[in-house]
PDB file of C-alpha atoms in Angstrom:
ATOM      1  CA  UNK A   1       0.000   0.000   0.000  1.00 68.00           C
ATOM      2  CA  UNK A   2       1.026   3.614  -0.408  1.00 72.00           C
ATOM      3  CA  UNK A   3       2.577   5.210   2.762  1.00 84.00           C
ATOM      4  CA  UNK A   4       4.216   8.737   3.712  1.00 90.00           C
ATOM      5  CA  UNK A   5       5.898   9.071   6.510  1.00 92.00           C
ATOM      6  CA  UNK A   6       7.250  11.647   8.838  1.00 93.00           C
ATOM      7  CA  UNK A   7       9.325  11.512  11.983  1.00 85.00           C
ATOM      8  CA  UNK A   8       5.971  11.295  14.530  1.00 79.00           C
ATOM      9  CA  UNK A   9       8.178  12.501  17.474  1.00 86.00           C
ATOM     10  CA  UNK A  10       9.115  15.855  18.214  1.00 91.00           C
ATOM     11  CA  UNK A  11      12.217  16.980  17.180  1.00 94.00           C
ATOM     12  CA  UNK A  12      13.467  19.609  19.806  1.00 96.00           C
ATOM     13  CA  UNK A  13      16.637  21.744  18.257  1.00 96.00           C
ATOM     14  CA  UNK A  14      18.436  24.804  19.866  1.00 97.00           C
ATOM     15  CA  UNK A  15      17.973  28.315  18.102  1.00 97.00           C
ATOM     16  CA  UNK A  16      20.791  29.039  15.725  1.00 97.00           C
ATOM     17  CA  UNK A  17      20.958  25.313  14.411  1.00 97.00           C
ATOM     18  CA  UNK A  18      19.681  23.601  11.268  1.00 97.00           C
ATOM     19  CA  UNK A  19      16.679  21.604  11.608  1.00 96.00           C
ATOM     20  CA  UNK A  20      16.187  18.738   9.836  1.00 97.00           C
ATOM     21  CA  UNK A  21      12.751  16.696   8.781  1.00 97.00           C
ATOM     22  CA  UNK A  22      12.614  13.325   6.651  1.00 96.00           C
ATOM     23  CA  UNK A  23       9.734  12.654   4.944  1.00 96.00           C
ATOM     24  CA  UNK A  24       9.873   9.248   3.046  1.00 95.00           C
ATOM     25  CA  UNK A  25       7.480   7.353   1.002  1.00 92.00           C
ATOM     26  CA  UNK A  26       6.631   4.059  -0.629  1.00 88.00           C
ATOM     27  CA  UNK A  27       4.523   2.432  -3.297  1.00 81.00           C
ATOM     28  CA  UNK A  28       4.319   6.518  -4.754  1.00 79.00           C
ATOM     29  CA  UNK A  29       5.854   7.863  -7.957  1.00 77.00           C
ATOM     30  CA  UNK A  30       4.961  11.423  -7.497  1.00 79.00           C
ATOM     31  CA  UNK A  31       5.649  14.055  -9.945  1.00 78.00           C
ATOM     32  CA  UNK A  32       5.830  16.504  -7.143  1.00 85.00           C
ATOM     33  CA  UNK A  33       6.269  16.636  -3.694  1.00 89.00           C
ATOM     34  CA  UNK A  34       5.101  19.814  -0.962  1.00 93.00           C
ATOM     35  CA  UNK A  35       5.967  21.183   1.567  1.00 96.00           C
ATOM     36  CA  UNK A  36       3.304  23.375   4.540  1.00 97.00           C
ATOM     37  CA  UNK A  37       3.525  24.215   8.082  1.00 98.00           C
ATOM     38  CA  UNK A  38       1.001  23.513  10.918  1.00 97.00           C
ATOM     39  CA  UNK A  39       0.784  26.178  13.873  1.00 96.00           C
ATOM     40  CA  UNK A  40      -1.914  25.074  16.391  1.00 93.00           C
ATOM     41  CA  UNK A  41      -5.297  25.521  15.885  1.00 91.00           C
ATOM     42  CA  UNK A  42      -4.786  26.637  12.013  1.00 94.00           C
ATOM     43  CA  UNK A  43      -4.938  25.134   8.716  1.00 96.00           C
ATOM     44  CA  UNK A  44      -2.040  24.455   6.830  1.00 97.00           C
ATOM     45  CA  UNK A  45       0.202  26.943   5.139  1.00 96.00           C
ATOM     46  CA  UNK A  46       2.429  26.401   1.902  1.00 95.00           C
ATOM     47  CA  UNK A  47       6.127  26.644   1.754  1.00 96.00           C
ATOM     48  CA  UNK A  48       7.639  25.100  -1.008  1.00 94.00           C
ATOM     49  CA  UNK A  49       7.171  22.161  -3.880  1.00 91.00           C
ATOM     50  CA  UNK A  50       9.742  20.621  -5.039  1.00 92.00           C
ATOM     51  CA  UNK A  51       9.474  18.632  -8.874  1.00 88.00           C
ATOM     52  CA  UNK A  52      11.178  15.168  -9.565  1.00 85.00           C
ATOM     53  CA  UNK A  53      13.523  16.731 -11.855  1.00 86.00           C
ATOM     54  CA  UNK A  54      15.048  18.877  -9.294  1.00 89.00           C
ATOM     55  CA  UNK A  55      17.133  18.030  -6.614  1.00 86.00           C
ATOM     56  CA  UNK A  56      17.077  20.674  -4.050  1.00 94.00           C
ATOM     57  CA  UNK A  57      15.186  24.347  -3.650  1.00 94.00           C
ATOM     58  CA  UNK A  58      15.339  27.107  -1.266  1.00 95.00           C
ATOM     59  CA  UNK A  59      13.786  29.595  -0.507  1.00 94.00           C
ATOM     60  CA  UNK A  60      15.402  31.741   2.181  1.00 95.00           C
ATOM     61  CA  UNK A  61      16.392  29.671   4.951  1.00 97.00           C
ATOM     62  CA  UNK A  62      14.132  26.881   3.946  1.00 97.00           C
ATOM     63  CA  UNK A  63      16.048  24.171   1.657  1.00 97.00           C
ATOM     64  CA  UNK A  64      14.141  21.026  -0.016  1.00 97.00           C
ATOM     65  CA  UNK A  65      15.419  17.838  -1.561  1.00 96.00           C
ATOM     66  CA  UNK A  66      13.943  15.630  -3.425  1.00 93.00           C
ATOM     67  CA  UNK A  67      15.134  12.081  -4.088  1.00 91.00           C
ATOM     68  CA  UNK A  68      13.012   9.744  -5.973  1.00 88.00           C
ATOM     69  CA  UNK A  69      15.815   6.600  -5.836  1.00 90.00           C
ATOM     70  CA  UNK A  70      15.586   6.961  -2.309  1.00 92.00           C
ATOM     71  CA  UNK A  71      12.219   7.786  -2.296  1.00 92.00           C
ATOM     72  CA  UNK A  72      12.670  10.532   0.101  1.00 94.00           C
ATOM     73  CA  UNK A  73      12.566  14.640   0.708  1.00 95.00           C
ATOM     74  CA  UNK A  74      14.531  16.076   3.480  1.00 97.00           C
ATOM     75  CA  UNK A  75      13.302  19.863   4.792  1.00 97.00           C
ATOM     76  CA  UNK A  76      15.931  22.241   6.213  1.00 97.00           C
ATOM     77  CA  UNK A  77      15.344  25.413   8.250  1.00 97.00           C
ATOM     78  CA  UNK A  78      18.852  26.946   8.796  1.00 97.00           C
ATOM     79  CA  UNK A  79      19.254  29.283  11.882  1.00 97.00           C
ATOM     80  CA  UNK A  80      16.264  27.905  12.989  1.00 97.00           C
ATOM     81  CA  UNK A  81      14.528  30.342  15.164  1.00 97.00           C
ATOM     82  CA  UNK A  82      11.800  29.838  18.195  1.00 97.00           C
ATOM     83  CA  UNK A  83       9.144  31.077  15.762  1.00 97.00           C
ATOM     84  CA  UNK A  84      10.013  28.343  13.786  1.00 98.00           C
ATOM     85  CA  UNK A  85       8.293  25.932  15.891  1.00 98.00           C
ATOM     86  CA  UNK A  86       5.485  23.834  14.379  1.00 97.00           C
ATOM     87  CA  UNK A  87       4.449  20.929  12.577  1.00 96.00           C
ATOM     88  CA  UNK A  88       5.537  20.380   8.661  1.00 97.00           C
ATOM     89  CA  UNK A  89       3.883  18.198   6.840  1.00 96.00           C
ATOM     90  CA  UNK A  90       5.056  16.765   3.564  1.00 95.00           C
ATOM     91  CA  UNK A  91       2.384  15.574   0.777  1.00 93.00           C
ATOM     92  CA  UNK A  92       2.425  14.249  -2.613  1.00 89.00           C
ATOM     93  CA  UNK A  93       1.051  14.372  -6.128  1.00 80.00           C
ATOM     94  CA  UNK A  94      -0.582  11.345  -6.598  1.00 72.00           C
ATOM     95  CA  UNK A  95      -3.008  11.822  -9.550  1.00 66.00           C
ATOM     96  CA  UNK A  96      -1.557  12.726 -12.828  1.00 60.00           C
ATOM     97  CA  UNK A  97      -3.434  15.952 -12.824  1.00 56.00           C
ATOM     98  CA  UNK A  98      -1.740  17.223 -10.218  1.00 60.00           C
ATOM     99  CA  UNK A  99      -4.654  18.511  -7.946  1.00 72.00           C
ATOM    100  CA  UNK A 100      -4.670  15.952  -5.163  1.00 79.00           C
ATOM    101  CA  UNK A 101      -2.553  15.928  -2.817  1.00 86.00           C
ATOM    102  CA  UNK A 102      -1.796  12.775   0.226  1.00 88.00           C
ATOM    103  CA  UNK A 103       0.053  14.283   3.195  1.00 92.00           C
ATOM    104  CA  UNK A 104       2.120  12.681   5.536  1.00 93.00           C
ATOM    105  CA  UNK A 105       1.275  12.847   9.521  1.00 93.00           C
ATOM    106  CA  UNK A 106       3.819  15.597   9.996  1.00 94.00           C
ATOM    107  CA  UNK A 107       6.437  15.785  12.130  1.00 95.00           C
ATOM    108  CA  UNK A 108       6.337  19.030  15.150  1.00 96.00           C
ATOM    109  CA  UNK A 109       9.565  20.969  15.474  1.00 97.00           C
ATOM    110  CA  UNK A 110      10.615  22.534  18.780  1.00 97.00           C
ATOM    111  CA  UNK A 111      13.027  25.207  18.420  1.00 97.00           C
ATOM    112  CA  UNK A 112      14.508  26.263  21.668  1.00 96.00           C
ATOM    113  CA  UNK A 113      15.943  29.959  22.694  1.00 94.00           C
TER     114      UNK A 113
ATOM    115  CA  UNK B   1      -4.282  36.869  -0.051  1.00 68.00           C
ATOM    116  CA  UNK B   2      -6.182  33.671  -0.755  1.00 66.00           C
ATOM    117  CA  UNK B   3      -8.662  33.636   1.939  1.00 91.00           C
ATOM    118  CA  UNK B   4     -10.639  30.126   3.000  1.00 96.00           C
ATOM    119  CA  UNK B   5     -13.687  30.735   5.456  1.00 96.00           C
ATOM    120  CA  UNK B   6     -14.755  28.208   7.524  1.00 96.00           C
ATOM    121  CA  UNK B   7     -18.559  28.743   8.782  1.00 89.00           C
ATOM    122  CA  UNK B   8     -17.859  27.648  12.038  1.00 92.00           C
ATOM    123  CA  UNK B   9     -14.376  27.272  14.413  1.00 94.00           C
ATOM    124  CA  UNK B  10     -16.234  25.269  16.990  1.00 96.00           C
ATOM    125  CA  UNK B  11     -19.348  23.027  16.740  1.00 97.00           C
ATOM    126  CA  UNK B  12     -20.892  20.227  19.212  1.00 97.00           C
ATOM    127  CA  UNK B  13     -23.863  17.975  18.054  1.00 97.00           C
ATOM    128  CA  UNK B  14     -25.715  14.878  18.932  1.00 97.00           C
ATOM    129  CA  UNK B  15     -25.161  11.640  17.242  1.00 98.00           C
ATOM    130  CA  UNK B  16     -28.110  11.074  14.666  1.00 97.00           C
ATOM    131  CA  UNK B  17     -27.824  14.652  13.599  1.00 97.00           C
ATOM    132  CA  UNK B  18     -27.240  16.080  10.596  1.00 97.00           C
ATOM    133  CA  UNK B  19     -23.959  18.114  10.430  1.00 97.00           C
ATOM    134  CA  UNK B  20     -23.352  21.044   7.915  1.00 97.00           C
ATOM    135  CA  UNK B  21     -20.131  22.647   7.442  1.00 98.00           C
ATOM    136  CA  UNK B  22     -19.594  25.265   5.024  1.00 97.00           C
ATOM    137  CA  UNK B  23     -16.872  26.840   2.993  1.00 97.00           C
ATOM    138  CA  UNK B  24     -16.275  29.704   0.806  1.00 97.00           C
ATOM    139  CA  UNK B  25     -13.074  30.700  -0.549  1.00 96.00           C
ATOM    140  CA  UNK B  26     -12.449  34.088  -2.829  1.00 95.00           C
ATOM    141  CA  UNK B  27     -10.027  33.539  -5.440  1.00 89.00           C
ATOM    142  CA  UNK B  28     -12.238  31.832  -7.839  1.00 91.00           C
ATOM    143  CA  UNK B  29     -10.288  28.628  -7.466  1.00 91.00           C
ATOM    144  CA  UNK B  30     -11.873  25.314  -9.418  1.00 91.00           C
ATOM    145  CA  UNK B  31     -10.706  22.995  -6.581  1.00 91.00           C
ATOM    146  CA  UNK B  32     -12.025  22.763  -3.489  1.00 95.00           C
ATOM    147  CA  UNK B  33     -11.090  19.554  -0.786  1.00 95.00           C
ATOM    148  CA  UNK B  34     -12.505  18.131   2.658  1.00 97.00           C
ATOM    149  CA  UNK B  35      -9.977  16.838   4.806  1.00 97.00           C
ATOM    150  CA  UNK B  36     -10.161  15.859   8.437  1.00 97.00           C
ATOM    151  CA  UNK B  37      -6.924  15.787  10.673  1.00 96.00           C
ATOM    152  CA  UNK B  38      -6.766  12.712  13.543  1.00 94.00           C
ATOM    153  CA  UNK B  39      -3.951  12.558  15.830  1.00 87.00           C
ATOM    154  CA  UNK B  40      -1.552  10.047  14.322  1.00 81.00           C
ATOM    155  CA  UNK B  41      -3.760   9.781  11.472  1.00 85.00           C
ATOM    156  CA  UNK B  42      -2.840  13.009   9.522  1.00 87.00           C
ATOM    157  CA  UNK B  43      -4.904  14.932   6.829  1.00 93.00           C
ATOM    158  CA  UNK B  44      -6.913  12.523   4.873  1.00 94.00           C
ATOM    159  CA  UNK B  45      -9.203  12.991   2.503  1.00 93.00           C
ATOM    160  CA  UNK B  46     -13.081  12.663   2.468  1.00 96.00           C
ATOM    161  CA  UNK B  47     -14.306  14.894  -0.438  1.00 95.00           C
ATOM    162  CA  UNK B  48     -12.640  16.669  -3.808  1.00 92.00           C
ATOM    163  CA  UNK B  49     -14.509  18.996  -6.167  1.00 94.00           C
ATOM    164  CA  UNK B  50     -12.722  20.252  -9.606  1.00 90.00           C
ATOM    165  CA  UNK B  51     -15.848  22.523 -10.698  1.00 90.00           C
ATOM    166  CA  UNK B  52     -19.317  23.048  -9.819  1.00 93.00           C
ATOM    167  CA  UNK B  53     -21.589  20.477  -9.020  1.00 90.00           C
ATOM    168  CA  UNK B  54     -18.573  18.133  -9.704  1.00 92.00           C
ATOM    169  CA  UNK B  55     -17.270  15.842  -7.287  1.00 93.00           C
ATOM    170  CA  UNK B  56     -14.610  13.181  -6.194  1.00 91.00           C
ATOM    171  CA  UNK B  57     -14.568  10.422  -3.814  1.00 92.00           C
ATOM    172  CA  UNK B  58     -10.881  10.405  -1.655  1.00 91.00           C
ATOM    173  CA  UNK B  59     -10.214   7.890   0.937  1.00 90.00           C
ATOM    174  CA  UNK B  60     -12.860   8.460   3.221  1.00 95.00           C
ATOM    175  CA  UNK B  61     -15.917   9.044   1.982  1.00 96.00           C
ATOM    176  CA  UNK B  62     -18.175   7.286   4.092  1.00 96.00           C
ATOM    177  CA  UNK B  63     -20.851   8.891   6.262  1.00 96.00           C
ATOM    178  CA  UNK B  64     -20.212  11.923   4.291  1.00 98.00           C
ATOM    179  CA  UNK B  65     -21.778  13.829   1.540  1.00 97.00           C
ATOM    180  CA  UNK B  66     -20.977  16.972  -0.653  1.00 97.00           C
ATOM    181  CA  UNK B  67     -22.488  19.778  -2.420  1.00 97.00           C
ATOM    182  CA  UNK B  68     -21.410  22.358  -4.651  1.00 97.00           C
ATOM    183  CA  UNK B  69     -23.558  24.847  -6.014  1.00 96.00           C
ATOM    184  CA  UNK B  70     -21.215  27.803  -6.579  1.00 96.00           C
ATOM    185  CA  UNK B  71     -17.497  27.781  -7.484  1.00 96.00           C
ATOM    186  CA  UNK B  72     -17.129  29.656  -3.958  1.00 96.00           C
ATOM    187  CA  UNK B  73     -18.816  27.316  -1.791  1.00 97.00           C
ATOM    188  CA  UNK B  74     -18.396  23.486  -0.548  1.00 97.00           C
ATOM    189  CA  UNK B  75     -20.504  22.243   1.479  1.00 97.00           C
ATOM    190  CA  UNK B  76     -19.372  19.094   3.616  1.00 98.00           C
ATOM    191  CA  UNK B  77     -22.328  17.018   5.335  1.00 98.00           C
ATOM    192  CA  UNK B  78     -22.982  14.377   7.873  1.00 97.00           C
ATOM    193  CA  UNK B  79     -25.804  12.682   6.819  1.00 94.00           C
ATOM    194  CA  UNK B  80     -26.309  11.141  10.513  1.00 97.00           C
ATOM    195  CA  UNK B  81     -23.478  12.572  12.786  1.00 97.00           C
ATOM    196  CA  UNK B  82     -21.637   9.396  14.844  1.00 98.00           C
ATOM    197  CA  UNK B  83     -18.572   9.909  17.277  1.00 98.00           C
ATOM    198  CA  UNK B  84     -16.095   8.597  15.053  1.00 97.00           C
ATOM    199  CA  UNK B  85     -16.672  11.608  13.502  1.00 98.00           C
ATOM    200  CA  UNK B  86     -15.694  13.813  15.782  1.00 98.00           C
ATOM    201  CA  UNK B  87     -12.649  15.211  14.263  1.00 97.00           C
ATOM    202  CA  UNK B  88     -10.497  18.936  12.977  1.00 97.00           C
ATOM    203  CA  UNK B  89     -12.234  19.226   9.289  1.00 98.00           C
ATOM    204  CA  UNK B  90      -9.880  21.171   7.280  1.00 98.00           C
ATOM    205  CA  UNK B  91     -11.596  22.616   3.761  1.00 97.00           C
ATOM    206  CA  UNK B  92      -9.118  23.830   1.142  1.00 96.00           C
ATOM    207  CA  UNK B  93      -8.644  25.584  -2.755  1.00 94.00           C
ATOM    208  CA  UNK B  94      -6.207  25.259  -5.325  1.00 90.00           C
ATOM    209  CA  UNK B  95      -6.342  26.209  -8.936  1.00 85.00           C
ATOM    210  CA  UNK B  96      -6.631  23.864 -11.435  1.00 76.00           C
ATOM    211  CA  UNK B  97      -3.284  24.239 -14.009  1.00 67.00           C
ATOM    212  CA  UNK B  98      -2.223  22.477 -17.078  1.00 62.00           C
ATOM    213  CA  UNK B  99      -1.190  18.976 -17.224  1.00 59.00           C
ATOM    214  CA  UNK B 100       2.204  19.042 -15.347  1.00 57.00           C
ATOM    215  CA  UNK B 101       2.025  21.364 -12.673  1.00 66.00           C
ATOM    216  CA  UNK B 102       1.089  21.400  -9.289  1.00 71.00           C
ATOM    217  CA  UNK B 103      -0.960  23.555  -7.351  1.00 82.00           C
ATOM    218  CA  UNK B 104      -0.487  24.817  -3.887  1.00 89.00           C
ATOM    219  CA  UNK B 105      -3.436  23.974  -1.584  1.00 92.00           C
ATOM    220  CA  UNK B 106      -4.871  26.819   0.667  1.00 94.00           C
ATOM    221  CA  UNK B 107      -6.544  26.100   3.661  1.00 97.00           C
ATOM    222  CA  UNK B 108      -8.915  27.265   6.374  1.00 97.00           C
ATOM    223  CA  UNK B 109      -8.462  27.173   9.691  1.00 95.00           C
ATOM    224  CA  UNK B 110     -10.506  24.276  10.426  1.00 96.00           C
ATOM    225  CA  UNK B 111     -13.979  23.359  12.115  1.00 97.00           C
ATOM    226  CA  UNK B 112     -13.266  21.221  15.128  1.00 97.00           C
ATOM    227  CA  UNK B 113     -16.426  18.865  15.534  1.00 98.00           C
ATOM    228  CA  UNK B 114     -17.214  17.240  18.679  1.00 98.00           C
ATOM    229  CA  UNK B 115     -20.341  14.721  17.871  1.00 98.00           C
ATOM    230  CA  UNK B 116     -21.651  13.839  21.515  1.00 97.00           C
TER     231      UNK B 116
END
């Protein structure tokens, strides 16, 4: 069956360092692969997507990649900052239009001053 | 801003009952999704509408129903409201784009529905 999955334990960083969330996949050959952020009590928000044809994207101190051999996206926040804590979720293309998206069960980032 | 209203932030009702939960978003998007969010469960969805009157199964779609009258609006609905439904229901947009792309998803902030 087709499963995405995200580090379900908190990962608790110190400010200043680079955080780093796996999201990993199977049974998927997605065409594209997104990135949003949880705060509690909110919907989701959008950060980045990522296509299979590129390896890695940033957008200031948020950096994606994208490996479809390994089947798996890695999300960086560099100087990672308290008001980066939240949960990211990952979620994937899976129809060949492109509209609907499966998300992972996201993973919550602590970021500690 | 893309901006996704949720009718209500809170609701409570009885089991048996039936549940409405509205959505309007205004940026004349063609999609519109129901999700609802479960501890260790994720976002999964119920519901997935590409135009009006126009509507998708997604991987659970039982107990619920949909309705879409206007491009705006998406209506998500309980026919008879049981506690395993008592859940964060999350409605989103995206625009529909050629054959290729992928559209970001915009969400609202969620009804959080406590059947009783």
């Amino acid at each position: 069956s087709q499963k995405i999955e995200q580090n379900s334990e908190a990962l608790n960083i110190q400010e200043g360092k680079t955080a780093t969330l796996t999201c990993n996949y199977t049974n998927y050959s997605p065409a594209y692969l997104q990135w949003y952020r949880q705060d509690p009590g909110r919907g989701p928000v959008f950060l980045l997507l990522i296509r299979e044809n590129e390896k890695e994207k940033r957008k200031e101190r948020l950096k994606v990649t994208f490996d479809t051999t390994l089947k798996q996206s890695l999300f960086h926040i560099t100087a990672s900052q308290p008001a980066d804590s939240a949960t990211y979720l990952c979620a994937l293309v899976r129809d060949n239009a492109g509209n609907m998206l499966t998300f992972g069960g996201g993973t919550r980032l602590m970021v500690k001053p | 801003d893309v901006k996704v209203t949720q009718s209500s932030r809170y609701l409570v009702k009885r089991t048996g009952e039936k549940v409405f939960l509205e959505c309007v978003q205004d940026m004349d998007h063609e999609n519109m999704f129901w999700y609802r969010q479960d501890p260790g469960l994720g976002l999964r969805l119920i519901y997935f509408s590409y135009d009006v009157k126009m509507k998708e199964k997604g991987d659970i779609p039982e107990g619920y129903s949909v309705s879409r009258e206007k491009k705006e609006r998406f209506s998500l609905i309980l026919e008879s409201a049981s506690t395993n439904q008592t859940s964060m229901y999350l409605c989103a947009s995206s625009l529909i784009l050629t054959q290729g792309w992928s559209s970001p998803l915009h969400f609202g902030n969620g009804t959080r529905l406590t059947v009783t």
